[in-house]
Steps between C-alpha positions, in 0.01 A plus 500: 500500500220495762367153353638247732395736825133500339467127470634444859371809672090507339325744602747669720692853456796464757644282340543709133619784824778271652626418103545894483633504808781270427544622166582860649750339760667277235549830287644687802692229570642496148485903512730471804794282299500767238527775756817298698655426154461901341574639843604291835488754761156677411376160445243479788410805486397451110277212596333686801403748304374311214283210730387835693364719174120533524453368147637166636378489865107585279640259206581165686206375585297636176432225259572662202811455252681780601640237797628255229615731322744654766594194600598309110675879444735493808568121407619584155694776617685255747530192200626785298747650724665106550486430103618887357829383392371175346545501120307191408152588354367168657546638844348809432156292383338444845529861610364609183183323508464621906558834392275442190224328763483839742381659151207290506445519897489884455522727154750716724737198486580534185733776566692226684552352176559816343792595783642150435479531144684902538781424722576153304503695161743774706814287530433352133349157570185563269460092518382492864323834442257357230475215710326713783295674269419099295353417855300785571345471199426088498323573857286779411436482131231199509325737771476786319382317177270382679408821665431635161326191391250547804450897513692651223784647677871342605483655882177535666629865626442569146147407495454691783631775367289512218144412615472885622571614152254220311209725573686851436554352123192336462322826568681697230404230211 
């Protein structure tokens, strides 16, 4: 995501700062439609307290893909709240892959896919449902082959996890 700010910005960190930046106002910005939409009067006072949390006063000008994340998650929410009524699988394709694209940007996003996936499968349209959980699975499926290709394990919070033990069991043999 960060590519295009890289080749024009070298050396540089402010720039990868102001990209968060305006990735956390675009997803308070979308944050804020939801909130008028669910509930008009408590609106403003929604988005004031959301653009005023620590986590995203620290967060916005952090390069990391939590920012991305926020930002792809409130815009599916907001495509999805438009198209909920749509029956036509094609239409449901776009949103799938974004949804299926924050569970790259973050292993945490994949509960977006999963919460897609759940409330589609709810009212009985398992079509769209599988759909989400399709996308989600073309995104992040080449990475974690290759993860395991590389180190051995899917998620890297599973190597992690068991480099403290690798010397516990080695010990015993």
């Amino acid at each position: 995501l960060l590519a295009p700010v890289a080749a024009l910005s070298g050396a540089s960190l402010w720039p990868f700062q102001l990209a968060s930046c305006a990735l956390t106002l675009a997803a308070l910005w979308l944050f804020g439609g939801l909130a008028e939409a669910l509930c008009p009067g408590a609106a403003f006072a929604a988005l004031a307290l959301a653009a005023l949390t620590p986590l995203t006063a620290s967060l916005s000008g952090v390069v990391l893909s939590d920012v991305p994340l926020l930002a792809a998650a409130m815009a599916a929410l907001a495509w999805a709240q438009h198209l909920w009524d749509e029956r036509l699988l094609r239409r449901w394709a776009p949103l799938a892959l974004l949804v299926g694209f924050c569970a790259l940007l973050r292993p945490t996003g994949a509960a977006l896919a999963l919460a897609f996936a759940l409330a589609l499968s709810f009212e009985g349209r398992w079509r769209p449902a599988a759909l989400f959980c399709g996308a989600a699975c073309l995104w992040v499926l080449p990475f974690l082959i290759r993860n395991h290709a590389l180190t051995g394990h899917g998620l890297m919070y599973f190597l992690e996890l068991s480099r403290p033990y690798e010397g516990a069991v080695a010990g015993r043999t």
